[in-house]
């Protein structure tokens, strides 16, 4: 399965600032996703990062708050904009296993733990 | 859309005992059911999965069972060890939702030595 590297692994941020999280995959992948995991909670899909086009956002998430880039098939970034303490979460990058039955088999990065003061 | 309920939210067992975690799903079109293990400070890791064309799958000490009629599936861990302590998430994927995964709320498993 793909190996995913996320940076930063953790950060402490001030209210009102923005932070960009990077996700690097060791192989070309079609589908990349960004998830949020609030403290003690489950995983919620933020958006699908589409290569060469705008990301597809899930209900409750908007591009102005979570802009996403996907310049190629191995890299994506998620920015958390104008942060508030409610944005304190783990942000996870994931990729799917490809086509057919592999399309819904997800591999996750280690996550980026953000604390907003 | 799909809704996945997971129980219990916490589970404490003695080393060597078995642990069972149960999930129910709402969308009868769901056809893929993975289980993820998340250790502290790490991302979720796929440990076993099952598709709707089988009723049970086993991999060493872990097994998953699926009851499509009742729309529930379970994770069974036998001979638990302290290193099994983690948060476990079930998920379901439906063609109606573009094969996207919907996750359960998670179960924190604690294995006491």
Short mmCIF file of C-alpha atoms in Angstrom, two decimals:
data_model
loop_
_atom_site.label_atom_id
_atom_site.label_comp_id
_atom_site.label_asym_id
_atom_site.label_seq_id
_atom_site.Cartn_x
_atom_site.Cartn_y
_atom_site.Cartn_z
CA UNK A 1 0.00 0.00 0.00
CA UNK A 2 1.03 3.64 -0.45
CA UNK A 3 3.20 5.37 2.14
CA UNK A 4 1.91 8.81 3.14
CA UNK A 5 3.95 11.56 4.79
CA UNK A 6 2.25 14.51 6.43
CA UNK A 7 3.81 17.74 7.64
CA UNK A 8 3.63 19.17 10.22
CA UNK A 9 2.90 16.31 12.59
CA UNK A 10 1.68 18.81 15.17
CA UNK A 11 1.51 22.54 15.68
CA UNK A 12 0.20 25.11 18.08
CA UNK A 13 -1.39 28.05 16.34
CA UNK A 14 -2.77 31.42 17.31
CA UNK A 15 -6.39 32.34 16.73
CA UNK A 16 -6.92 34.10 13.39
CA UNK A 17 -3.89 32.64 11.65
CA UNK A 18 -3.80 30.05 8.86
CA UNK A 19 -1.78 26.87 8.56
CA UNK A 20 -1.05 24.69 5.55
CA UNK A 21 -0.66 20.94 5.93
CA UNK A 22 1.26 18.99 3.33
CA UNK A 23 0.62 15.43 2.19
CA UNK A 24 3.19 13.54 0.12
CA UNK A 25 2.57 10.04 -1.26
CA UNK A 26 5.33 7.70 -2.42
CA UNK A 27 3.41 6.68 -5.56
CA UNK A 28 0.93 8.21 -7.97
CA UNK A 29 -2.63 7.90 -6.72
CA UNK A 30 -5.90 8.87 -8.29
CA UNK A 31 -7.91 9.71 -5.22
CA UNK A 32 -6.71 11.78 -2.26
CA UNK A 33 -8.91 12.81 0.63
CA UNK A 34 -8.72 15.07 3.68
CA UNK A 35 -10.40 14.06 6.93
CA UNK A 36 -10.87 15.84 10.25
CA UNK A 37 -10.86 14.03 13.57
CA UNK A 38 -11.99 16.22 16.44
CA UNK A 39 -10.78 15.27 19.94
CA UNK A 40 -12.16 11.88 20.93
CA UNK A 41 -14.33 11.73 17.84
CA UNK A 42 -14.60 9.76 14.63
CA UNK A 43 -13.36 10.70 11.17
CA UNK A 44 -15.26 13.20 9.06
CA UNK A 45 -14.51 13.69 5.38
CA UNK A 46 -13.69 17.31 4.54
CA UNK A 47 -13.12 17.01 0.81
CA UNK A 48 -11.78 15.01 -2.09
CA UNK A 49 -8.65 16.58 -3.57
CA UNK A 50 -8.93 16.47 -7.35
CA UNK A 51 -5.82 16.70 -9.48
CA UNK A 52 -6.02 19.65 -11.85
CA UNK A 53 -9.40 20.89 -10.67
CA UNK A 54 -11.17 22.28 -7.63
CA UNK A 55 -11.65 20.01 -4.64
CA UNK A 56 -15.05 18.47 -3.93
CA UNK A 57 -16.23 19.53 -0.47
CA UNK A 58 -18.60 17.67 1.84
CA UNK A 59 -21.57 19.31 3.47
CA UNK A 60 -20.47 21.71 6.19
CA UNK A 61 -17.04 22.42 4.70
CA UNK A 62 -16.26 25.32 2.35
CA UNK A 63 -13.35 26.27 0.17
CA UNK A 64 -12.79 29.62 1.86
CA UNK A 65 -12.16 27.91 5.19
CA UNK A 66 -10.32 24.82 3.91
CA UNK A 67 -8.63 25.61 0.58
CA UNK A 68 -7.04 22.52 -0.98
CA UNK A 69 -4.44 22.17 -3.69
CA UNK A 70 -3.57 19.06 -5.71
CA UNK A 71 -0.88 20.02 -8.22
CA UNK A 72 0.01 16.43 -9.16
CA UNK A 73 -0.79 12.78 -8.42
CA UNK A 74 1.53 12.50 -5.40
CA UNK A 75 0.99 15.74 -3.44
CA UNK A 76 -1.78 17.76 -1.84
CA UNK A 77 -2.12 20.55 0.69
CA UNK A 78 -4.92 21.53 3.04
CA UNK A 79 -5.02 25.02 4.54
CA UNK A 80 -7.01 25.73 7.67
CA UNK A 81 -7.82 29.43 7.40
CA UNK A 82 -8.57 32.04 10.04
CA UNK A 83 -8.34 29.43 12.78
CA UNK A 84 -10.39 29.39 15.96
CA UNK A 85 -10.15 27.02 18.94
CA UNK A 86 -12.95 24.94 17.36
CA UNK A 87 -10.53 24.01 14.58
CA UNK A 88 -8.32 22.14 17.05
CA UNK A 89 -8.31 18.66 15.55
CA UNK A 90 -6.26 16.01 13.87
CA UNK A 91 -6.26 16.47 10.10
CA UNK A 92 -5.64 13.30 8.12
CA UNK A 93 -4.65 12.78 4.52
CA UNK A 94 -5.72 9.52 2.91
CA UNK A 95 -5.51 7.85 -0.47
CA UNK A 96 -7.56 5.10 -2.05
CA UNK A 97 -6.29 1.85 -3.45
CA UNK A 98 -7.15 2.68 -7.04
CA UNK A 99 -9.90 1.30 -9.23
CA UNK A 100 -12.53 -1.39 -8.87
CA UNK A 101 -12.57 -3.07 -5.49
CA UNK A 102 -9.53 -1.05 -4.44
CA UNK A 103 -11.33 2.24 -4.86
CA UNK A 104 -12.75 2.25 -1.32
CA UNK A 105 -9.71 0.79 0.47
CA UNK A 106 -8.15 3.77 2.25
CA UNK A 107 -4.63 4.28 3.55
CA UNK A 108 -4.13 7.12 6.04
CA UNK A 109 -1.22 9.32 6.93
CA UNK A 110 -0.18 9.75 10.55
CA UNK A 111 -2.15 12.98 10.83
CA UNK A 112 -1.42 16.58 11.73
CA UNK A 113 -2.52 17.53 15.24
CA UNK A 114 -3.44 21.22 15.40
CA UNK A 115 -4.08 23.09 18.63
CA UNK A 116 -5.49 26.59 18.29
CA UNK A 117 -5.11 28.93 21.25
CA UNK B 1 -27.13 8.93 3.42
CA UNK B 2 -25.37 6.12 5.21
CA UNK B 3 -25.37 6.06 9.01
CA UNK B 4 -23.03 3.77 10.95
CA UNK B 5 -23.52 3.13 14.67
CA UNK B 6 -20.76 1.48 16.71
CA UNK B 7 -20.94 -0.11 20.17
CA UNK B 8 -19.56 -0.08 22.75
CA UNK B 9 -17.72 3.24 22.86
CA UNK B 10 -15.26 1.83 25.42
CA UNK B 11 -14.36 -1.77 26.17
CA UNK B 12 -12.04 -3.08 28.85
CA UNK B 13 -10.95 -6.73 28.83
CA UNK B 14 -8.40 -8.86 30.59
CA UNK B 15 -5.41 -10.05 28.60
CA UNK B 16 -6.24 -13.34 26.94
CA UNK B 17 -9.98 -12.70 26.84
CA UNK B 18 -11.97 -12.03 23.67
CA UNK B 19 -13.30 -8.65 22.57
CA UNK B 20 -16.28 -8.02 20.32
CA UNK B 21 -17.20 -4.70 18.73
CA UNK B 22 -20.48 -4.31 16.85
CA UNK B 23 -21.63 -1.94 14.12
CA UNK B 24 -24.91 -1.39 12.36
CA UNK B 25 -25.44 0.42 9.08
CA UNK B 26 -28.49 1.92 7.43
CA UNK B 27 -27.93 1.74 3.66
CA UNK B 28 -28.81 -1.68 2.27
CA UNK B 29 -26.67 -0.88 -0.81
CA UNK B 30 -23.49 -0.83 1.31
CA UNK B 31 -21.12 -3.53 0.12
CA UNK B 32 -17.75 -2.94 1.77
CA UNK B 33 -17.03 -2.97 5.51
CA UNK B 34 -13.49 -2.24 6.76
CA UNK B 35 -12.16 -2.05 10.29
CA UNK B 36 -9.40 0.37 11.24
CA UNK B 37 -7.15 0.43 14.29
CA UNK B 38 -5.81 3.76 15.51
CA UNK B 39 -3.00 3.78 18.04
CA UNK B 40 -2.15 6.89 20.01
CA UNK B 41 -0.50 9.52 17.83
CA UNK B 42 -0.95 7.55 14.62
CA UNK B 43 -3.33 7.47 11.70
CA UNK B 44 -5.95 4.72 11.33
CA UNK B 45 -4.61 1.47 9.91
CA UNK B 46 -6.74 -1.05 8.04
CA UNK B 47 -6.71 -4.37 9.92
CA UNK B 48 -9.40 -6.38 8.17
CA UNK B 49 -12.26 -5.83 5.75
CA UNK B 50 -15.18 -7.78 4.34
CA UNK B 51 -17.32 -7.43 1.27
CA UNK B 52 -21.00 -8.17 1.04
CA UNK B 53 -20.54 -11.41 -0.88
CA UNK B 54 -19.11 -13.20 2.17
CA UNK B 55 -20.39 -13.69 5.71
CA UNK B 56 -17.16 -14.11 7.62
CA UNK B 57 -13.45 -13.46 7.23
CA UNK B 58 -10.61 -14.38 9.56
CA UNK B 59 -7.00 -13.30 9.85
CA UNK B 60 -5.12 -14.91 12.74
CA UNK B 61 -6.64 -13.53 15.97
CA UNK B 62 -9.10 -11.19 14.32
CA UNK B 63 -12.31 -12.00 12.47
CA UNK B 64 -15.20 -10.05 11.03
CA UNK B 65 -18.75 -11.30 10.55
CA UNK B 66 -21.41 -9.71 8.38
CA UNK B 67 -25.18 -10.12 8.56
CA UNK B 68 -26.62 -8.37 5.51
CA UNK B 69 -30.21 -9.07 6.45
CA UNK B 70 -29.87 -7.41 9.82
CA UNK B 71 -27.39 -4.84 8.47
CA UNK B 72 -24.80 -5.37 11.12
CA UNK B 73 -21.20 -6.50 11.24
CA UNK B 74 -18.84 -7.29 14.08
CA UNK B 75 -15.13 -7.42 14.86
CA UNK B 76 -13.91 -10.29 17.01
CA UNK B 77 -10.47 -10.28 18.61
CA UNK B 78 -9.43 -13.48 20.40
CA UNK B 79 -6.61 -13.96 22.91
CA UNK B 80 -6.26 -10.21 23.38
CA UNK B 81 -2.85 -8.74 24.12
CA UNK B 82 -1.87 -5.35 25.59
CA UNK B 83 -0.75 -4.22 22.13
CA UNK B 84 -4.36 -4.60 20.95
CA UNK B 85 -5.19 -1.55 23.08
CA UNK B 86 -6.25 1.18 20.64
CA UNK B 87 -9.30 2.87 19.16
CA UNK B 88 -11.11 0.76 16.57
CA UNK B 89 -13.33 2.23 13.86
CA UNK B 90 -15.78 0.38 11.65
CA UNK B 91 -16.91 1.85 8.34
CA UNK B 92 -19.30 1.14 5.52
CA UNK B 93 -19.16 2.03 1.86
CA UNK B 94 -22.12 2.28 -0.45
CA UNK B 95 -22.40 2.64 -4.19
CA UNK B 96 -25.17 5.14 -3.47
CA UNK B 97 -22.57 7.39 -1.85
CA UNK B 98 -19.96 7.11 -4.56
CA UNK B 99 -18.16 4.36 -2.62
CA UNK B 100 -17.14 6.85 0.07
CA UNK B 101 -16.58 5.46 3.56
CA UNK B 102 -18.83 6.42 6.47
CA UNK B 103 -17.17 5.75 9.82
CA UNK B 104 -18.64 4.63 13.09
CA UNK B 105 -17.99 6.57 16.28
CA UNK B 106 -15.10 4.40 17.43
CA UNK B 107 -14.43 1.98 20.30
CA UNK B 108 -11.61 2.48 22.75
CA UNK B 109 -10.32 -0.99 23.64
CA UNK B 110 -8.19 -1.38 26.75
CA UNK B 111 -6.52 -4.72 27.38
CA UNK B 112 -5.38 -5.05 30.97
CA UNK B 113 -2.28 -7.17 31.60
#
